[in-house]
Short mmCIF file of C-alpha atoms in Angstrom, two decimals:
data_model
loop_
_atom_site.label_atom_id
_atom_site.label_comp_id
_atom_site.label_asym_id
_atom_site.label_seq_id
_atom_site.Cartn_x
_atom_site.Cartn_y
_atom_site.Cartn_z
CA MET X 1 63.07 -158.42 -94.04
CA CYS X 2 65.17 -161.32 -92.48
CA VAL X 3 65.07 -163.27 -95.79
CA PRO X 4 68.38 -161.67 -97.11
CA PHE X 5 70.27 -162.39 -93.96
CA ALA X 6 68.90 -165.92 -93.66
CA ILE X 7 70.17 -166.61 -97.22
CA ALA X 8 73.56 -165.28 -96.23
CA LEU X 9 73.76 -167.47 -93.20
CA ALA X 10 72.71 -170.46 -95.10
CA VAL X 11 75.46 -169.89 -97.71
CA LEU X 12 77.96 -169.63 -94.78
CA ALA X 13 76.86 -172.84 -93.35
CA ILE X 14 77.05 -174.67 -96.69
CA GLU X 15 80.58 -173.18 -97.44
CA LEU X 16 81.98 -174.31 -94.04
CA SER X 17 80.43 -177.84 -94.31
CA PRO X 18 81.56 -180.83 -96.36
CA ALA X 19 78.95 -179.63 -98.88
CA HIS X 20 81.12 -176.61 -99.82
CA PHE X 21 81.47 -178.02 -103.31
CA ILE X 22 77.94 -176.70 -104.01
CA TYR X 23 78.01 -173.35 -106.10
CA THR X 24 76.71 -170.63 -103.86
CA GLY X 25 77.67 -167.58 -105.78
CA PRO X 26 74.29 -166.69 -107.18
CA PHE X 27 72.75 -166.97 -103.70
CA LEU X 28 75.18 -164.36 -102.19
CA ALA X 29 74.54 -162.09 -105.18
CA ALA X 30 70.84 -162.28 -104.33
CA VAL X 31 71.28 -160.99 -100.78
CA PRO X 32 71.65 -157.25 -101.62
CA ALA X 33 69.06 -157.61 -104.42
CA LEU X 34 66.49 -158.91 -101.97
CA ALA X 35 67.49 -156.38 -99.34
CA ALA X 36 66.75 -153.57 -101.78
CA VAL X 37 63.14 -154.56 -102.09
CA THR X 38 62.44 -154.95 -98.31
CA MET X 39 64.91 -152.47 -96.67
CA GLY X 40 66.21 -149.04 -97.17
CA PRO X 41 69.73 -147.96 -98.09
CA LYS X 42 71.21 -148.76 -94.79
CA GLY X 43 69.71 -152.26 -94.60
CA THR X 44 70.92 -152.85 -98.28
CA THR X 45 74.49 -151.65 -97.45
CA SER X 46 74.46 -153.97 -94.47
CA ALA X 47 73.26 -156.92 -96.36
CA ALA X 48 75.85 -156.20 -99.07
CA ALA X 49 78.67 -155.95 -96.40
CA LEU X 50 77.62 -159.30 -94.92
CA ALA X 51 77.54 -161.05 -98.23
CA VAL X 52 81.05 -159.66 -98.92
CA ALA X 53 82.32 -160.75 -95.47
CA ILE X 54 80.97 -164.28 -96.05
CA SER X 55 82.54 -164.51 -99.51
CA VAL X 56 85.95 -163.55 -98.14
CA THR X 57 85.59 -165.90 -95.22
CA THR X 58 84.55 -168.89 -97.28
CA ALA X 59 87.20 -168.25 -99.91
CA THR X 60 89.97 -168.14 -97.46
CA TYR X 61 88.49 -171.19 -95.42
CA ASN X 62 88.24 -173.26 -98.58
CA GLN X 63 91.68 -171.98 -100.00
CA ALA X 64 89.91 -171.04 -103.23
CA TRP X 65 91.78 -167.69 -103.95
CA ALA X 66 93.52 -169.24 -106.87
CA SER X 67 90.26 -170.02 -108.50
CA LEU X 68 88.94 -167.55 -111.19
CA GLN X 69 85.38 -168.21 -110.11
CA VAL X 70 86.10 -166.42 -106.79
CA TYR X 71 87.03 -163.21 -108.41
CA THR X 72 83.97 -163.67 -110.76
CA ASN X 73 81.74 -163.91 -107.80
CA PHE X 74 83.22 -160.84 -106.21
CA LEU X 75 82.67 -158.78 -109.41
CA ALA X 76 79.07 -159.99 -109.79
CA LEU X 77 78.38 -159.32 -106.01
CA ALA X 78 79.90 -155.78 -106.27
CA LEU X 79 77.77 -154.85 -109.39
CA VAL X 80 74.59 -156.21 -107.77
CA SER X 81 75.30 -154.36 -104.50
CA VAL X 82 75.74 -151.00 -106.26
CA ALA X 83 72.56 -151.53 -108.31
CA ALA X 84 70.70 -152.66 -105.18
CA PHE X 85 71.85 -149.55 -103.26
CA ILE X 86 70.68 -147.22 -106.06
CA THR X 87 67.28 -149.06 -106.38
CA SER X 88 66.78 -148.86 -102.57
CA ARG X 89 67.35 -145.09 -102.63
CA ALA X 90 64.94 -144.72 -105.47
CA VAL X 91 62.33 -146.91 -103.92
CA ARG X 92 62.71 -144.97 -100.54
CA THR X 93 62.42 -141.69 -102.34
CA ARG X 94 59.14 -142.75 -104.16
CA ARG X 95 57.57 -144.23 -100.98
CA ARG X 96 58.32 -141.03 -99.13
CA SER X 97 56.83 -138.98 -101.87
CA GLU X 98 53.63 -141.11 -102.09
CA LEU X 99 53.38 -141.08 -98.22
CA ASP X 100 53.65 -137.22 -98.10
CA GLN X 101 51.13 -136.86 -100.78
CA VAL X 102 48.62 -139.07 -98.96
CA ARG X 103 49.45 -137.22 -95.73
CA ARG X 104 48.75 -133.87 -97.37
CA ILE X 105 45.31 -135.13 -98.64
CA ALA X 106 44.49 -136.39 -95.14
CA VAL X 107 45.40 -133.25 -93.30
CA ALA X 108 43.55 -131.18 -95.99
CA ALA X 109 40.44 -133.23 -95.28
CA GLN X 110 40.94 -132.77 -91.63
CA ASP X 111 41.18 -128.99 -92.01
CA VAL X 112 37.98 -128.78 -93.90
CA ILE X 113 36.14 -130.64 -91.08
CA LEU X 114 37.92 -128.86 -88.21
CA ARG X 115 37.58 -125.11 -88.89
CA PRO X 116 39.13 -122.56 -86.54
CA VAL X 117 36.88 -121.10 -83.86
CA PRO X 118 35.95 -117.47 -84.11
CA GLU X 119 38.08 -114.99 -82.05
CA ARG X 120 34.98 -113.55 -80.20
CA LEU X 121 32.05 -115.43 -79.16
CA GLY X 122 29.63 -113.48 -76.93
CA PRO X 123 31.06 -113.38 -73.47
CA VAL X 124 34.23 -115.03 -74.39
CA ARG X 125 37.34 -114.53 -76.52
CA ALA X 126 38.47 -117.76 -78.12
CA ALA X 127 41.31 -119.48 -80.03
CA SER X 128 41.88 -122.98 -81.26
CA LEU X 129 44.84 -125.19 -82.25
CA CYS X 130 45.20 -128.45 -84.07
CA LEU X 131 48.43 -130.17 -84.65
CA ALA X 132 48.90 -133.42 -86.67
CA ALA X 133 51.32 -135.96 -85.31
CA GLY X 134 53.47 -135.86 -88.36
CA THR X 135 54.01 -139.63 -88.48
CA GLY X 136 52.39 -141.94 -90.90
CA ALA X 137 49.69 -141.04 -93.42
CA GLN X 138 46.62 -141.42 -91.29
CA VAL X 139 45.37 -138.48 -89.26
CA GLY X 140 43.83 -138.99 -85.86
CA GLY X 141 40.23 -138.58 -84.54
CA ASP X 142 40.54 -135.32 -82.60
CA LEU X 143 37.56 -132.89 -82.92
CA TYR X 144 36.61 -129.55 -81.62
CA GLU X 145 34.02 -126.84 -82.25
CA ALA X 146 32.79 -123.67 -80.45
CA VAL X 147 29.55 -121.93 -81.50
CA ARG X 148 27.54 -119.03 -80.06
CA THR X 149 23.86 -119.94 -79.41
CA ARG X 150 20.94 -118.36 -77.60
CA TYR X 151 21.88 -120.55 -74.70
CA GLY X 152 25.38 -119.20 -74.48
CA VAL X 153 28.63 -120.29 -75.98
CA ARG X 154 28.70 -124.11 -76.60
CA MET X 155 31.84 -126.03 -77.16
CA ILE X 156 32.98 -129.63 -77.76
CA VAL X 157 36.36 -131.27 -77.68
CA GLY X 158 36.63 -134.95 -78.35
CA ASP X 159 38.75 -137.81 -79.55
CA VAL X 160 37.65 -140.76 -81.60
CA ARG X 161 39.54 -143.95 -80.97
CA GLY X 162 41.64 -144.97 -83.95
CA LYS X 163 43.04 -143.19 -86.89
CA GLY X 164 42.40 -143.02 -90.55
CA LEU X 165 39.18 -143.00 -92.57
CA ASN X 166 36.90 -144.49 -89.87
CA ALA X 167 38.04 -141.97 -87.38
CA MET X 168 37.45 -139.13 -89.74
CA ARG X 169 34.02 -140.30 -90.47
CA ALA X 170 33.19 -140.42 -86.82
CA VAL X 171 34.57 -136.91 -86.42
CA ALA X 172 32.40 -135.63 -89.17
CA VAL X 173 29.30 -137.36 -87.84
CA ALA X 174 29.87 -136.01 -84.16
CA LEU X 175 30.65 -132.49 -85.37
CA GLY X 176 27.70 -132.44 -87.63
CA ALA X 177 25.41 -133.59 -84.87
CA PHE X 178 26.79 -130.99 -82.48
CA ARG X 179 26.68 -128.00 -84.84
CA ASP X 180 22.97 -128.85 -85.54
CA ALA X 181 21.86 -129.65 -81.93
CA ALA X 182 23.75 -126.93 -80.22
CA HIS X 183 21.46 -124.26 -81.65
CA TYR X 184 18.07 -126.08 -80.95
CA GLU X 185 18.35 -128.28 -77.91
CA ASP X 186 17.57 -126.36 -74.67
CA GLU X 187 19.78 -128.73 -72.51
CA LEU X 188 23.38 -129.39 -72.84
CA LEU X 189 22.72 -133.04 -71.89
CA GLU X 190 20.40 -133.37 -74.95
CA VAL X 191 23.11 -131.96 -77.27
CA MET X 192 25.57 -134.72 -75.93
CA ASP X 193 22.83 -137.30 -76.41
CA HIS X 194 22.22 -136.08 -79.93
CA CYS X 195 25.89 -136.60 -80.74
CA ALA X 196 25.83 -140.23 -79.24
CA ALA X 197 22.76 -141.16 -81.12
CA ALA X 198 24.23 -139.92 -84.47
CA LEU X 199 27.26 -142.05 -83.96
CA LEU X 200 25.18 -145.10 -83.15
CA ARG X 201 23.17 -144.49 -86.23
CA GLU X 202 26.20 -144.10 -88.42
CA ALA X 203 27.47 -147.35 -86.97
CA ASP X 204 24.35 -149.21 -88.20
CA VAL X 205 24.82 -147.96 -91.80
CA PRO X 206 26.27 -150.88 -93.74
CA GLY X 207 29.73 -150.16 -94.94
CA ALA X 208 30.07 -147.02 -92.86
CA PHE X 209 32.75 -148.47 -90.62
CA ASP X 210 34.63 -151.64 -90.86
CA GLN X 211 33.49 -154.42 -88.35
CA GLU X 212 36.69 -154.35 -86.25
CA ALA X 213 36.66 -150.69 -85.74
CA LEU X 214 32.89 -150.82 -84.91
CA MET X 215 33.64 -153.38 -82.24
CA GLU X 216 36.49 -151.41 -80.60
CA GLY X 217 35.57 -147.81 -81.41
CA PHE X 218 34.29 -145.12 -78.89
CA THR X 219 34.67 -141.43 -78.73
CA THR X 220 35.63 -139.37 -75.54
CA ALA X 221 33.87 -136.02 -75.45
CA LEU X 222 33.72 -133.02 -73.36
CA MET X 223 31.02 -130.35 -73.85
CA ALA X 224 31.02 -126.95 -72.17
CA GLN X 225 28.52 -124.12 -72.14
CA VAL X 226 29.33 -120.49 -71.10
CA PRO X 227 26.19 -118.60 -70.47
CA ASP X 228 25.98 -114.92 -69.58
CA THR X 229 26.28 -115.73 -65.84
CA PRO X 230 29.88 -116.37 -64.43
CA VAL X 231 29.79 -120.06 -64.68
CA VAL X 232 30.72 -122.84 -66.97
CA GLN X 233 28.66 -125.92 -67.33
CA LEU X 234 30.31 -129.19 -68.18
CA ILE X 235 29.45 -132.72 -69.39
CA ASN X 236 32.33 -135.06 -69.50
CA ARG X 237 32.18 -138.39 -71.27
CA GLY X 238 35.43 -140.17 -70.55
CA HIS X 239 37.53 -137.06 -71.68
CA PRO X 240 40.52 -135.35 -69.81
CA PRO X 241 39.19 -132.63 -67.58
CA PRO X 242 39.38 -129.05 -68.69
CA LEU X 243 41.87 -126.76 -66.94
CA LEU X 244 40.79 -123.32 -65.56
CA LEU X 245 43.59 -120.77 -65.09
CA HIS X 246 42.68 -117.94 -62.71
CA GLN X 247 45.08 -115.46 -60.93
CA GLY X 248 48.03 -117.59 -62.06
CA ARG X 249 46.82 -120.89 -60.70
CA VAL X 250 45.46 -123.82 -62.66
CA GLN X 251 42.62 -126.01 -61.46
CA ALA X 252 41.44 -129.11 -63.18
CA LEU X 253 37.60 -129.26 -63.29
CA MET X 254 37.18 -132.99 -62.42
CA PRO X 255 33.68 -134.48 -62.91
CA ALA X 256 31.98 -135.41 -59.66
CA GLU X 257 30.16 -138.43 -61.54
CA PRO X 258 32.58 -139.90 -64.17
CA LEU X 259 30.73 -141.12 -67.32
CA PRO X 260 31.84 -143.50 -70.05
CA PRO X 261 32.77 -142.27 -73.46
CA LEU X 262 30.19 -142.12 -76.38
CA GLY X 263 29.39 -145.50 -77.74
CA LEU X 264 29.50 -147.14 -74.23
CA GLU X 265 26.02 -145.99 -73.12
CA ASP X 266 25.25 -149.48 -71.80
CA LEU X 267 27.63 -148.69 -68.92
CA ILE X 268 25.64 -145.78 -67.65
CA THR X 269 23.60 -146.91 -64.64
CA ASP X 270 22.56 -143.54 -63.30
CA PRO X 271 22.21 -140.80 -66.05
CA PRO X 272 23.06 -137.21 -64.79
CA GLU X 273 20.03 -134.88 -64.73
CA LYS X 274 21.99 -131.67 -65.49
CA PRO X 275 25.42 -130.54 -66.31
CA GLU X 276 27.96 -129.79 -63.63
CA SER X 277 28.65 -126.17 -62.97
CA TYR X 278 31.88 -124.31 -61.96
CA PRO X 279 32.66 -120.71 -61.44
CA PHE X 280 34.09 -118.96 -64.38
CA VAL X 281 34.54 -115.27 -63.64
CA PRO X 282 36.02 -112.54 -65.83
CA GLY X 283 39.72 -112.81 -66.08
CA GLY X 284 39.59 -116.67 -65.99
CA ARG X 285 40.90 -118.90 -68.88
CA LEU X 286 39.47 -122.22 -69.69
CA LEU X 287 41.41 -124.83 -71.71
CA LEU X 288 39.78 -127.76 -73.42
CA TYR X 289 42.30 -130.19 -75.01
CA THR X 290 42.70 -133.85 -76.26
CA ASP X 291 44.89 -136.53 -74.57
CA GLY X 292 47.60 -135.95 -77.10
CA VAL X 293 48.74 -132.90 -75.11
CA ILE X 294 49.09 -134.47 -71.68
CA GLU X 295 50.39 -137.90 -73.04
CA ALA X 296 53.17 -136.34 -75.00
CA ARG X 297 56.56 -137.60 -73.78
CA ASN X 298 60.00 -136.49 -73.83
CA ARG X 299 63.15 -138.73 -74.36
CA ASP X 300 63.01 -139.55 -70.52
CA ASN X 301 59.49 -140.71 -71.02
CA ASP X 302 58.11 -137.83 -68.89
CA PHE X 303 54.55 -136.53 -69.64
CA PHE X 304 54.09 -132.85 -70.78
CA PRO X 305 53.41 -130.74 -67.58
CA LEU X 306 50.33 -128.97 -68.98
CA PRO X 307 49.29 -127.09 -65.85
CA GLU X 308 52.82 -125.82 -65.12
CA ALA X 309 53.17 -124.83 -68.77
CA MET X 310 49.91 -122.78 -68.51
CA GLU X 311 50.98 -121.04 -65.21
CA SER X 312 54.29 -120.07 -66.78
CA ILE X 313 52.65 -118.02 -69.59
CA GLY X 314 51.94 -114.28 -68.92
CA ALA X 315 48.41 -113.21 -68.15
CA ASP X 316 48.59 -110.40 -70.70
CA THR X 317 48.70 -112.71 -73.73
CA THR X 318 45.83 -113.15 -76.13
CA PRO X 319 44.29 -116.49 -76.59
CA PRO X 320 46.10 -117.19 -79.95
CA GLU X 321 49.42 -116.07 -78.18
CA PHE X 322 48.66 -118.26 -75.30
CA LEU X 323 48.14 -121.42 -77.46
CA GLU X 324 51.15 -120.58 -79.63
CA GLN X 325 53.37 -120.46 -76.43
CA LEU X 326 51.76 -123.83 -75.33
CA HIS X 327 52.62 -125.08 -78.69
CA GLN X 328 56.22 -124.05 -78.47
CA ALA X 329 56.50 -125.66 -74.96
CA LEU X 330 54.99 -128.86 -76.28
CA ILE X 331 57.45 -128.85 -79.19
CA ARG X 332 60.47 -128.24 -76.96
CA HIS X 333 59.23 -131.07 -74.57
CA THR X 334 58.93 -133.61 -77.30
CA GLU X 335 61.73 -132.19 -79.48
CA GLY X 336 59.27 -131.88 -82.32
CA HIS X 337 58.13 -135.51 -82.36
CA LEU X 338 54.49 -135.65 -81.40
CA ALA X 339 53.13 -139.25 -81.03
CA ASP X 340 49.46 -138.28 -81.28
CA ASP X 341 47.38 -135.49 -82.79
CA VAL X 342 46.74 -132.46 -80.59
CA ALA X 343 43.58 -130.30 -80.43
CA MET X 344 42.96 -127.35 -78.00
CA ILE X 345 40.39 -124.64 -77.48
CA LEU X 346 41.07 -121.71 -75.13
CA VAL X 347 38.44 -119.24 -73.99
CA ASP X 348 38.92 -116.01 -71.94
CA ARG X 349 35.95 -114.86 -69.85
CA LEU X 350 35.31 -111.16 -70.44
CA ALA X 351 33.83 -108.66 -68.17
#
């Protein structure tokens, strides 16, 4: 991107030196042409303006206004600048169209994998929300699911490190393992281990992930189980803690024994024997979310105050209405510019 400006400065240095007899007109005409290839319309306009300024400066410095060559150079520079501006706009439009198409395909693939949760799951009412960041063509690695089983309602929310194809593959593997194991494994810990093992097996498949992503990748995950008794059981593998809203106050259900994300099982020295249990009585609301929610920033670089936003929403709202109000609060906070994908599941405990 700096090449056009470097050429312009080189021409200026030549014209202001004893070597000004060198014909530099074609070099200045190339400045807006090169800018059209590497920059947008604004960059092309800036490069053309710089080339014109240099041409005027050198013609005045060398007292060359009486030469017909100067006017010929100006005409050539003007024609090339106009053509470069039109080309840069066409290139920008085509690139934006291609990016939007790739983005739509990626979001469609994400929608197939991340299906909305049912509105009623046994002892809870539920709702889910997934928002794409809206920048770039690569979707993130957020995942969620909620299913009703004979053991109670089992849920997972997770975040695969990275974006793009590798992240989506890991999301599909983790969700496939959860959807299968959630119905057959007696213990929630076994369901989490099943997901971890599935990710490790997929990592061993040649060509499944690129080597760099394999060396750096891991998945944070939170699993929750809501049985018929008024409790919620949690297993947290490096994920943001869920938030419990009850009687207008929000409580973060922090893990007593923090565990590393999936993929970092070697760091576990004392595996837990059972999930951690917390009271979850009728009238309570439990929010599971990804870090894209709490790490969303405004123009002052302040994080989104999720607990305060939850407490400000009326208790008479349904789960879909509650998530929609959180969505609007998040959009207002970031002014519509999400830096990361967002996924949330909200469940209401029924009597």
